[in-house]
Short mmCIF file of C-alpha atoms and ligand atoms in Angstrom, two decimals:
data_model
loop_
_atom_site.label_atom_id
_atom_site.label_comp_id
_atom_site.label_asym_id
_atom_site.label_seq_id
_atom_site.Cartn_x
_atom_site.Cartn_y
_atom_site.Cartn_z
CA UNK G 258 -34.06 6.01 -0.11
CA UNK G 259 -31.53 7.41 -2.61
CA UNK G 260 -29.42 5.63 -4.88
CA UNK G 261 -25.63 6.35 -6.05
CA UNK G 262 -25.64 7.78 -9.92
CA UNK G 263 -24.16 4.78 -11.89
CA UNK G 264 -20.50 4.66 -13.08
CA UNK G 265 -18.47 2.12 -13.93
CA UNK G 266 -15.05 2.36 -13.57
CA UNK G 267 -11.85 0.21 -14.39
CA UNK G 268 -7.84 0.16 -14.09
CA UNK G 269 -5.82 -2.41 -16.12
CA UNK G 270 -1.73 -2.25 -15.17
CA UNK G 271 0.49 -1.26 -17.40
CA UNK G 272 2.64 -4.16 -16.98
CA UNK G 273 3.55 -6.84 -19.92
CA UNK G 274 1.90 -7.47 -23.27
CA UNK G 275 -2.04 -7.49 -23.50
CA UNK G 276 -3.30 -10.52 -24.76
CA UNK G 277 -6.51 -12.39 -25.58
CA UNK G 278 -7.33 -12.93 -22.34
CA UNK G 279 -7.09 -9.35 -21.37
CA UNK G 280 -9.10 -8.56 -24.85
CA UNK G 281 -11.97 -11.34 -24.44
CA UNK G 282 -12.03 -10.67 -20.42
CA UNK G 283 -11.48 -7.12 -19.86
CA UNK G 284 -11.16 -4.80 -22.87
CA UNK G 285 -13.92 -5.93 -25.21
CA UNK G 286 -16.29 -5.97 -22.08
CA UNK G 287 -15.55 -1.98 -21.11
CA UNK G 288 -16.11 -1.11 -24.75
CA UNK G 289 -20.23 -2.67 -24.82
CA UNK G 290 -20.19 -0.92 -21.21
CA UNK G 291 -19.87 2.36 -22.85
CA UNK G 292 -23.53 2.07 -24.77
CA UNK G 293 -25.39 2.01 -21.26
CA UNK G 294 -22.89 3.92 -18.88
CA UNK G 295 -20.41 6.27 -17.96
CA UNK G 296 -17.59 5.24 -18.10
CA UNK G 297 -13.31 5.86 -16.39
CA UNK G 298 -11.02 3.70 -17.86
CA UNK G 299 -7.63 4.36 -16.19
CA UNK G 300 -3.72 2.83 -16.86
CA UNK G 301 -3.05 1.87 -13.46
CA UNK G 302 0.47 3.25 -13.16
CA UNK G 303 0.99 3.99 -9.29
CA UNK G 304 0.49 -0.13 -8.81
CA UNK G 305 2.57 -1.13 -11.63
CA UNK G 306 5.41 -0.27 -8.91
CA UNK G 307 4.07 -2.31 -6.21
CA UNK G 308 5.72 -5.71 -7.44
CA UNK G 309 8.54 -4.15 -9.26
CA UNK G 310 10.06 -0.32 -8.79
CA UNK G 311 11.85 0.12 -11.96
CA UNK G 312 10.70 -1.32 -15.36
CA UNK G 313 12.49 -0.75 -19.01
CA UNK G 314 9.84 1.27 -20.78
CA UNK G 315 7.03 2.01 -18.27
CA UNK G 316 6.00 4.74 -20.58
CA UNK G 317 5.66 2.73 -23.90
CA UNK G 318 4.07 -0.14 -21.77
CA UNK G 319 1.42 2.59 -20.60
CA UNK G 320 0.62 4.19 -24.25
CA UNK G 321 0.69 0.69 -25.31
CA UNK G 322 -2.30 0.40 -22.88
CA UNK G 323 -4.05 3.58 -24.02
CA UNK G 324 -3.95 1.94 -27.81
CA UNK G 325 -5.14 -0.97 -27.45
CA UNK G 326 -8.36 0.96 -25.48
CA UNK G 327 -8.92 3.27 -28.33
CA UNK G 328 -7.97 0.69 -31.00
CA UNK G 329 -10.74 -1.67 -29.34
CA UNK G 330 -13.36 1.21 -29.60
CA UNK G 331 -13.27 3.08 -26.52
CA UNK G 332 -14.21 6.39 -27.27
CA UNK G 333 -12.32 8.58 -24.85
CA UNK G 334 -14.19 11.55 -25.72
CA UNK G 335 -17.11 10.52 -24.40
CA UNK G 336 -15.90 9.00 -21.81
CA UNK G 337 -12.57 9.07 -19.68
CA UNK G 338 -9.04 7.91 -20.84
CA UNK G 339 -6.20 8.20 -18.28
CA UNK G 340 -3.35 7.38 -16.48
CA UNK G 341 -3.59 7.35 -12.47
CA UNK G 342 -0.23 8.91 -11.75
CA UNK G 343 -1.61 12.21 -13.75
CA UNK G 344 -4.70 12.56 -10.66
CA UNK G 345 -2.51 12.58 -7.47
CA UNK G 346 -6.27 12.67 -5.72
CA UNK G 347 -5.92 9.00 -6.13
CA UNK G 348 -3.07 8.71 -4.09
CA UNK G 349 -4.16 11.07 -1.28
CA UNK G 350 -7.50 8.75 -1.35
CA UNK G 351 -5.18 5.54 -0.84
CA UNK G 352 -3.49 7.34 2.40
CA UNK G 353 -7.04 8.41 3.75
CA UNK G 354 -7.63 4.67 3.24
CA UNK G 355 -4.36 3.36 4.38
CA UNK G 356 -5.81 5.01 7.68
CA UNK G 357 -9.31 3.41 7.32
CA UNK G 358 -8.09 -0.37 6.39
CA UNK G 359 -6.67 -2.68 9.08
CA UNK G 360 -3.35 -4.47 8.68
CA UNK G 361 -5.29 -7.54 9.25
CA UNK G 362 -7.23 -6.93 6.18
CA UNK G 363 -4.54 -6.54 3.98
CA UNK G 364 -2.87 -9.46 5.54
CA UNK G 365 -5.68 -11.56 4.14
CA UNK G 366 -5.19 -10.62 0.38
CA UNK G 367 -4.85 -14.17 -1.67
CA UNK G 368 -3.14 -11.84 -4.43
CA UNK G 369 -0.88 -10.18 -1.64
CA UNK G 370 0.28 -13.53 -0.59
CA UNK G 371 1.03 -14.78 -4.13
CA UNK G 372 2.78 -12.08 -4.93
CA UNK G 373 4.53 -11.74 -2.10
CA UNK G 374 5.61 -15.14 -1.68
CA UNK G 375 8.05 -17.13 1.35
CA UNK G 376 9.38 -13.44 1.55
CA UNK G 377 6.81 -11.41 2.90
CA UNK G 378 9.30 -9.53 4.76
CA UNK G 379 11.03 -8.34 1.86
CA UNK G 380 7.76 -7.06 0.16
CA UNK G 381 7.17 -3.40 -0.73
CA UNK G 382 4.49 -1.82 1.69
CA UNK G 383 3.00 -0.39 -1.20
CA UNK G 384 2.50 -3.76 -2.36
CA UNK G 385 1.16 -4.55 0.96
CA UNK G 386 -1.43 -1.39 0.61
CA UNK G 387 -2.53 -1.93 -3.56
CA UNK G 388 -5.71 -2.68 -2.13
CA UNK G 389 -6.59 0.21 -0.25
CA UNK G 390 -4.97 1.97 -3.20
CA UNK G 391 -7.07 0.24 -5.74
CA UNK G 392 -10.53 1.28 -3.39
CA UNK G 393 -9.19 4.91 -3.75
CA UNK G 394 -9.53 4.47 -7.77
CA UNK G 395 -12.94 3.85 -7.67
CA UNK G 396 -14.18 5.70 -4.72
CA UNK G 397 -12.47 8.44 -5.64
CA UNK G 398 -15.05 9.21 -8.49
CA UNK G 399 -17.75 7.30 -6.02
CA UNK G 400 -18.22 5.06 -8.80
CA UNK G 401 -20.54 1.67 -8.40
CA UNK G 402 -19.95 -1.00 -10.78
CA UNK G 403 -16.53 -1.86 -11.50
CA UNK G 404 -15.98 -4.87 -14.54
CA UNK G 405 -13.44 -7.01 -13.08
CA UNK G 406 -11.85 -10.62 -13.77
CA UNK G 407 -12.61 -12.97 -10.97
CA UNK G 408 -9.29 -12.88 -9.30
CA UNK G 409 -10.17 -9.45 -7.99
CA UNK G 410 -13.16 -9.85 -6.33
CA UNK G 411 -11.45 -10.04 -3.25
CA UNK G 412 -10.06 -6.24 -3.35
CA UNK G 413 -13.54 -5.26 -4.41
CA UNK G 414 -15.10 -6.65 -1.65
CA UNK G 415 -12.16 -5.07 0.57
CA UNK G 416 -13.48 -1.76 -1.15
CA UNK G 417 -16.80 -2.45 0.10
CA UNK G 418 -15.74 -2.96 3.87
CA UNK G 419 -13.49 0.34 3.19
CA UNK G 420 -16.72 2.28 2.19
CA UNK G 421 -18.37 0.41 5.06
CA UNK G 422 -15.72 1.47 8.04
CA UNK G 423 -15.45 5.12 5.91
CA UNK G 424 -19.62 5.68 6.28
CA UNK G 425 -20.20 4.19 9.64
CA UNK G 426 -17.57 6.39 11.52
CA UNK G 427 -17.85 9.48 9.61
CA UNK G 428 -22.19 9.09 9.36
CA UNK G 429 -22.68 12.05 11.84
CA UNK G 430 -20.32 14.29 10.31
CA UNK G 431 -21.57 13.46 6.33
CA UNK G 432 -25.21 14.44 7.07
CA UNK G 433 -24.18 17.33 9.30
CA UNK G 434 -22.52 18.43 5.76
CA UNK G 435 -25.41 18.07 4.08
CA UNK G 436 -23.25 15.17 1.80
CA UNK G 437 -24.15 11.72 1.42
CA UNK G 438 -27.53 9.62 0.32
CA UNK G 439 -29.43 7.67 2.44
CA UNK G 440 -29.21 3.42 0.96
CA UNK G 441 -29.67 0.50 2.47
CA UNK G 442 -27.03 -2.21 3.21
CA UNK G 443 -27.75 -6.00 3.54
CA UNK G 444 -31.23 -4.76 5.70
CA UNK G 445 -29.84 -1.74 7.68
CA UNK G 446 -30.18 1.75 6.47
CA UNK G 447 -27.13 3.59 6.28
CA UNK G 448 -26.46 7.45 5.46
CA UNK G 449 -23.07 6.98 3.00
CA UNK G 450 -21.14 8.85 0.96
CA UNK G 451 -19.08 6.33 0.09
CA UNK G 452 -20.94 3.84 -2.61
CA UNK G 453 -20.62 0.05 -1.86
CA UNK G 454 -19.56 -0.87 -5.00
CA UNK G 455 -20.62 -3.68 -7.46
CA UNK G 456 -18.27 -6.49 -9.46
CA UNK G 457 -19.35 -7.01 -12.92
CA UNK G 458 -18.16 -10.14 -13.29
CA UNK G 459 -20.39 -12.58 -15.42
CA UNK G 460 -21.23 -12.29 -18.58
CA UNK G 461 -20.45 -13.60 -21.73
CA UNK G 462 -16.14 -13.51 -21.20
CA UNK G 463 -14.59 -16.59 -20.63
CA UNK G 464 -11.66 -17.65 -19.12
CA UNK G 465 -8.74 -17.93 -21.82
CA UNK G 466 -6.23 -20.35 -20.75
CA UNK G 467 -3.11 -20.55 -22.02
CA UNK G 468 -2.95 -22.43 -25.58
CA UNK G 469 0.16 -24.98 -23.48
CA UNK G 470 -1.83 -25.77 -20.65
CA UNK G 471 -5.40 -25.84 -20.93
CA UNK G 472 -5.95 -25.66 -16.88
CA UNK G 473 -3.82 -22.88 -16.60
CA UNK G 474 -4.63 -18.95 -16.95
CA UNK G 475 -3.23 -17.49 -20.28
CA UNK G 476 -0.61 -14.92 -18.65
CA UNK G 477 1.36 -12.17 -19.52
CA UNK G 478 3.88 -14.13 -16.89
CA UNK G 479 4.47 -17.56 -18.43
CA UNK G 480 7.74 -17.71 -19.92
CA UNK G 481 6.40 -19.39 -23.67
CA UNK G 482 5.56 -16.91 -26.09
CA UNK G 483 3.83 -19.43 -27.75
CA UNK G 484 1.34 -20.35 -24.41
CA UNK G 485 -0.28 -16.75 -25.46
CA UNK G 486 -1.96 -14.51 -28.30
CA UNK G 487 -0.64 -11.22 -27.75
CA UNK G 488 -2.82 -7.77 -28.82
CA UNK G 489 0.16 -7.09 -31.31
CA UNK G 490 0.77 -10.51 -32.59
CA UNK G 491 0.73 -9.78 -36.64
CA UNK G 492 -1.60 -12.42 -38.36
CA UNK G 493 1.03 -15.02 -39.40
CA UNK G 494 1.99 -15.32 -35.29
CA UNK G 495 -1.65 -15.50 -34.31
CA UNK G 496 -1.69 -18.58 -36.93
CA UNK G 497 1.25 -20.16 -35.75
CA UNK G 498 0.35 -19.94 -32.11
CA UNK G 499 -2.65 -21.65 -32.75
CA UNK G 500 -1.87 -24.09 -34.83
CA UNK G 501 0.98 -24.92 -32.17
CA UNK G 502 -1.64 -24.89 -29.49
CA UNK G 503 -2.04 -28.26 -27.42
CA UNK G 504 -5.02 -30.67 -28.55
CA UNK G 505 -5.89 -34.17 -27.88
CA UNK G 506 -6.65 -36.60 -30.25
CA UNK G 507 -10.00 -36.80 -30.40
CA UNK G 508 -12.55 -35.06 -32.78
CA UNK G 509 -14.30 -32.16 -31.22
CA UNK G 510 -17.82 -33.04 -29.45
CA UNK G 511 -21.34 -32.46 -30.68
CA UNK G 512 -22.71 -31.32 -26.75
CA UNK G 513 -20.82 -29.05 -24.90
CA UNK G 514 -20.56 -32.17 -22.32
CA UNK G 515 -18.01 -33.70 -23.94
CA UNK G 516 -15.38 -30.95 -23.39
CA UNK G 517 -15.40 -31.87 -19.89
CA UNK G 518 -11.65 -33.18 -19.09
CA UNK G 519 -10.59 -31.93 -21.61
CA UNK G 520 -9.05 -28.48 -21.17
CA UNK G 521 -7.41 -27.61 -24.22
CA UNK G 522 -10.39 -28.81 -26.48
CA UNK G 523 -12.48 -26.50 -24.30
CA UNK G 524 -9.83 -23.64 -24.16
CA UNK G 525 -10.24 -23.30 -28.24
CA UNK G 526 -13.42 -24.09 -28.34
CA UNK G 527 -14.58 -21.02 -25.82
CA UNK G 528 -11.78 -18.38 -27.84
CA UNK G 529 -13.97 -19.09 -30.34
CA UNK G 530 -17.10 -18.97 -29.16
CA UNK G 531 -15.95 -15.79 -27.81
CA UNK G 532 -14.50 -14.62 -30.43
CA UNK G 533 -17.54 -15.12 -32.70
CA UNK G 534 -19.93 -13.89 -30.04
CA UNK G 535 -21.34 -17.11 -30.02
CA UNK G 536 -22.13 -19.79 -27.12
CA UNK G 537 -19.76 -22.91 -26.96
CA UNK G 538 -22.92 -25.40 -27.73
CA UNK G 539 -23.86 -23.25 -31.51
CA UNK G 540 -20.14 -23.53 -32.08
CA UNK G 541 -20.19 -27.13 -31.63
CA UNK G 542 -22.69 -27.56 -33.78
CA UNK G 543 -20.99 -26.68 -36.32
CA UNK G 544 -17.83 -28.48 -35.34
CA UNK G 545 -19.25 -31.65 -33.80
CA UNK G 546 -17.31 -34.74 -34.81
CA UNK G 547 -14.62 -32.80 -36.58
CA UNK G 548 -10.82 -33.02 -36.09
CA UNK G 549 -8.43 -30.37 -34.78
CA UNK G 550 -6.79 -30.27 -38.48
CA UNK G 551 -10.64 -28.61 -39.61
CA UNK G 552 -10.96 -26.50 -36.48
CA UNK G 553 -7.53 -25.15 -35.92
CA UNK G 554 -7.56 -23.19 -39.45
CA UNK G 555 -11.03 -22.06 -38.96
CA UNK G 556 -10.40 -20.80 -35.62
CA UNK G 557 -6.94 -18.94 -37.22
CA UNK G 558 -8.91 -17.57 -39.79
CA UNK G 559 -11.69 -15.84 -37.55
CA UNK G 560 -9.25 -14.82 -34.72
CA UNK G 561 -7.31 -12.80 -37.85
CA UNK G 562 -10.16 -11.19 -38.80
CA UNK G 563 -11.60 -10.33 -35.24
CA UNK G 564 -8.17 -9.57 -34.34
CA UNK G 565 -6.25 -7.48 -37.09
CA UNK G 566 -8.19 -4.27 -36.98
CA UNK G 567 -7.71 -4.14 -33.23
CA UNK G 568 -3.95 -4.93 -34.06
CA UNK G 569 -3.11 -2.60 -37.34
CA UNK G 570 -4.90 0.22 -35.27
CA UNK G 571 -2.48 0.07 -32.31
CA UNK G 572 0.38 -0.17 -34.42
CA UNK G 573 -0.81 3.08 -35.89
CA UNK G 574 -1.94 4.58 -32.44
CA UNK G 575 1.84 3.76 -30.68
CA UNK G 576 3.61 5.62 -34.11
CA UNK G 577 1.73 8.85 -33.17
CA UNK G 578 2.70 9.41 -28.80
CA UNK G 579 2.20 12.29 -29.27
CA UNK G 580 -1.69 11.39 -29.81
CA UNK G 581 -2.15 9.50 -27.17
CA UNK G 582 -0.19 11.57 -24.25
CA UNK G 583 -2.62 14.09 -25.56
CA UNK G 584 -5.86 11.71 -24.90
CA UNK G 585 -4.59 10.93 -21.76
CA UNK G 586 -3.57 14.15 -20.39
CA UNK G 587 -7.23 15.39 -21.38
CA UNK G 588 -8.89 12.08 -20.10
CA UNK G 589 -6.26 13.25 -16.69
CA UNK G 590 -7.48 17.09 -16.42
CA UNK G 591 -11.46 15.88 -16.59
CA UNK G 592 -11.18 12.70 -14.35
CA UNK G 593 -9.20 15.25 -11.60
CA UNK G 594 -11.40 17.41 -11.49
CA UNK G 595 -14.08 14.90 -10.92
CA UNK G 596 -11.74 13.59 -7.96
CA UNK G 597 -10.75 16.98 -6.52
CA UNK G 598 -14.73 17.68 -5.92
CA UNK G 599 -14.65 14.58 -3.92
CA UNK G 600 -11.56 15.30 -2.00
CA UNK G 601 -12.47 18.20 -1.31
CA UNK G 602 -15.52 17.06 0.49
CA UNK G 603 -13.83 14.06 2.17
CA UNK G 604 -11.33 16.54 3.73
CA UNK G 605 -14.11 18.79 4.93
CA UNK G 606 -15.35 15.36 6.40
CA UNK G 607 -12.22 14.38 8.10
CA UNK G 608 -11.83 17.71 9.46
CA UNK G 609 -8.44 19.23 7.34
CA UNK G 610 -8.22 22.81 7.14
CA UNK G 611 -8.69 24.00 3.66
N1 LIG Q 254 -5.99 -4.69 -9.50
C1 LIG Q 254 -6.48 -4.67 -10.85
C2 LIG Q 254 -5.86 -5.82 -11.64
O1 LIG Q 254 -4.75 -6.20 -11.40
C3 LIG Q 254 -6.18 -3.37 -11.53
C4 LIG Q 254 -6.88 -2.23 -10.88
C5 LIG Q 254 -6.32 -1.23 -10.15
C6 LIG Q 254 -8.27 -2.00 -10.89
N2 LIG Q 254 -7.28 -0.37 -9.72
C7 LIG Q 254 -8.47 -0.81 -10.16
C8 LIG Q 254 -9.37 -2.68 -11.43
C9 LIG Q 254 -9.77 -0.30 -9.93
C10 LIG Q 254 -10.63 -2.18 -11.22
C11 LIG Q 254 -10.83 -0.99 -10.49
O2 LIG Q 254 -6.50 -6.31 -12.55
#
């Protein structure tokens, strides 16, 4: 039995501001991923015209991206920096796939339905397809463990049963080619060349909600500024923001029990346990039986100086495009020509003439 070399790859859209939730859930998690793996890190461009065609500055909003990776500590030297549009092999993945998926798949999307809304009708088709798109990302570069947020375990799995309908019908034709490894899914061998991929979702990020509404996501989409910490907030925001943010008025629990039903208590309390790379329980500890008017300050003055760094370096990072189109267009010619090896084996698979 063989086994697929381990990569882990991940897109993030360049759509709206990042913000804590992004940093805690997504960013900070593919910079300790780059210690034990290899790692593509991509700006999702082609899907950040699904929901919406034109946008004001899609090209800031994508550097903007790019900084905040570097300025968070991904080194994309070592690893691989880029934006999708730059490796069109994604894209002529996503129609190999388009034929592969069945409408009734798509159909089935909880994000495609969100998005979408009472007007299906009226949605792009692309919009329809981002998942089939979003398998070609990985599979292009046959990677296996992609770090995700939770709300996109649905397209991974989708990627799976992709890779799944891909393998089964082509099986004969990738060992004839001498491609493929032999692994076993669920309890039945099968000869693949496509991985089936792995979610990385646990771990120690936590979901930030928004600092309004501690049962809702923090989002890039809610109309209050102040509901959010943005990656560029400058330090006096970040304080203001929190010591805006929505409390009861209670004093904070000893046992991490007591946070139950009460979101916003728990909301801060996790950004900080998060923030300090600590659990919730050794924060309350320390802030067991202690009012809001203690905590907030404490929790301003640690999310400054976790924070700032990340912050000052993107500032510096977006003066200097010139920088980082020149990361990404490097990060673009390596990660193609890791996807034009595998097209050009999927087309020999398919039967094109090349
Ligand atoms: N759909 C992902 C999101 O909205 C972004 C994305 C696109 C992605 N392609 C990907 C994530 C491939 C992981 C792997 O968050």
């Amino acid at each position: 039995m063989g086994e697929f070399k381990h990569l882990v790859f991940s897109g993030v859209q360049p759509t709206g501001n990042l913000h804590l939730g992004n940093y805690l859930g997504a960013i900070r998690k593919f910079v300790a991923l780059q210690e034990s793996h290899d790692c593509i890190y991509c700006v999702v461009d082609l899907h950040a015209i699904t929901a919406q065609l034109v946008h004001d500055d899609l090209p800031g909003q994508i550097r903007s991206i790019t900084a905040a990776f570097i300025a968070a500590g991904i080194d994309p030297k070592q690893h691989i920096v880029f934006n999708q549009s730059q490796v069109p092999q994604h894209a002529e993945l996503a129609w190999i796939f388009n034929c592969v998926a069945r409408i009734g798949w798509m159909n089935r999307m909880t994000q495609f339905k969100d998005k979408a809304g009472k007007d299906r009708e009226n949605a792009s088709l692309g919009l329809l397809a981002y998942p089939s798109l979003m398998a070609a990302d990985i599979l292009v570069y046959r990677a296996t463990h992609v770090p995700v947020g939770d709300d996109q375990k649905q397209h991974l799995e989708l990627t799976r049963d992709i890779a799944m309908k891909f393998n089964m019908d082509f099986m004969a034709k990738i060992r004839a080619a001498g491609l493929g490894t032999d692994i076993v899914v669920g309890d039945e061998p099968v000869h693949a060349y496509f991985p089936m991929v792995e979610p990385m979702i646990e771990g120690p990020a936590p979901r930030v909600m928004s600092l309004k509404d501690g049962t809702k996501k923090m989002s890039k989409s809610d109309p209050s500024d102040l509901s959010r910490i943005n990656l560029l907030d400058d330090a006096e925001t970040i304080s203001k923001k929190i010591r805006k943010a929505k409390t009861d008025p209670d004093a904070l629990p000893s046992e991490v029990e007591g946070l139950k039903g009460r979101p916003e208590a728990d909301n801060l309390v996790g950004i900080f346990a998060a923030l300090s790379d600590r659990s919730k329980a050794d924060v309350l500890k320390d802030f067991g039986g202690q009012q809001f008017s203690v905590f907030k300050p404490a929790l301003v003055d640690l999310a400054v100086e976790v924070l700032a760094p990340v912050n000052g370096e993107m500032r510096r990072l977006m003066g200097d495009p010139g920088y980082i189109d020149s990361v990404l267009r490097d990060g673009g010619a390596r990660a193609g020509a890791r996807a034009e090896k595998t097209m050009k084996e999927v087309r020999d698979i398919i039967g094109f003439v090349q």
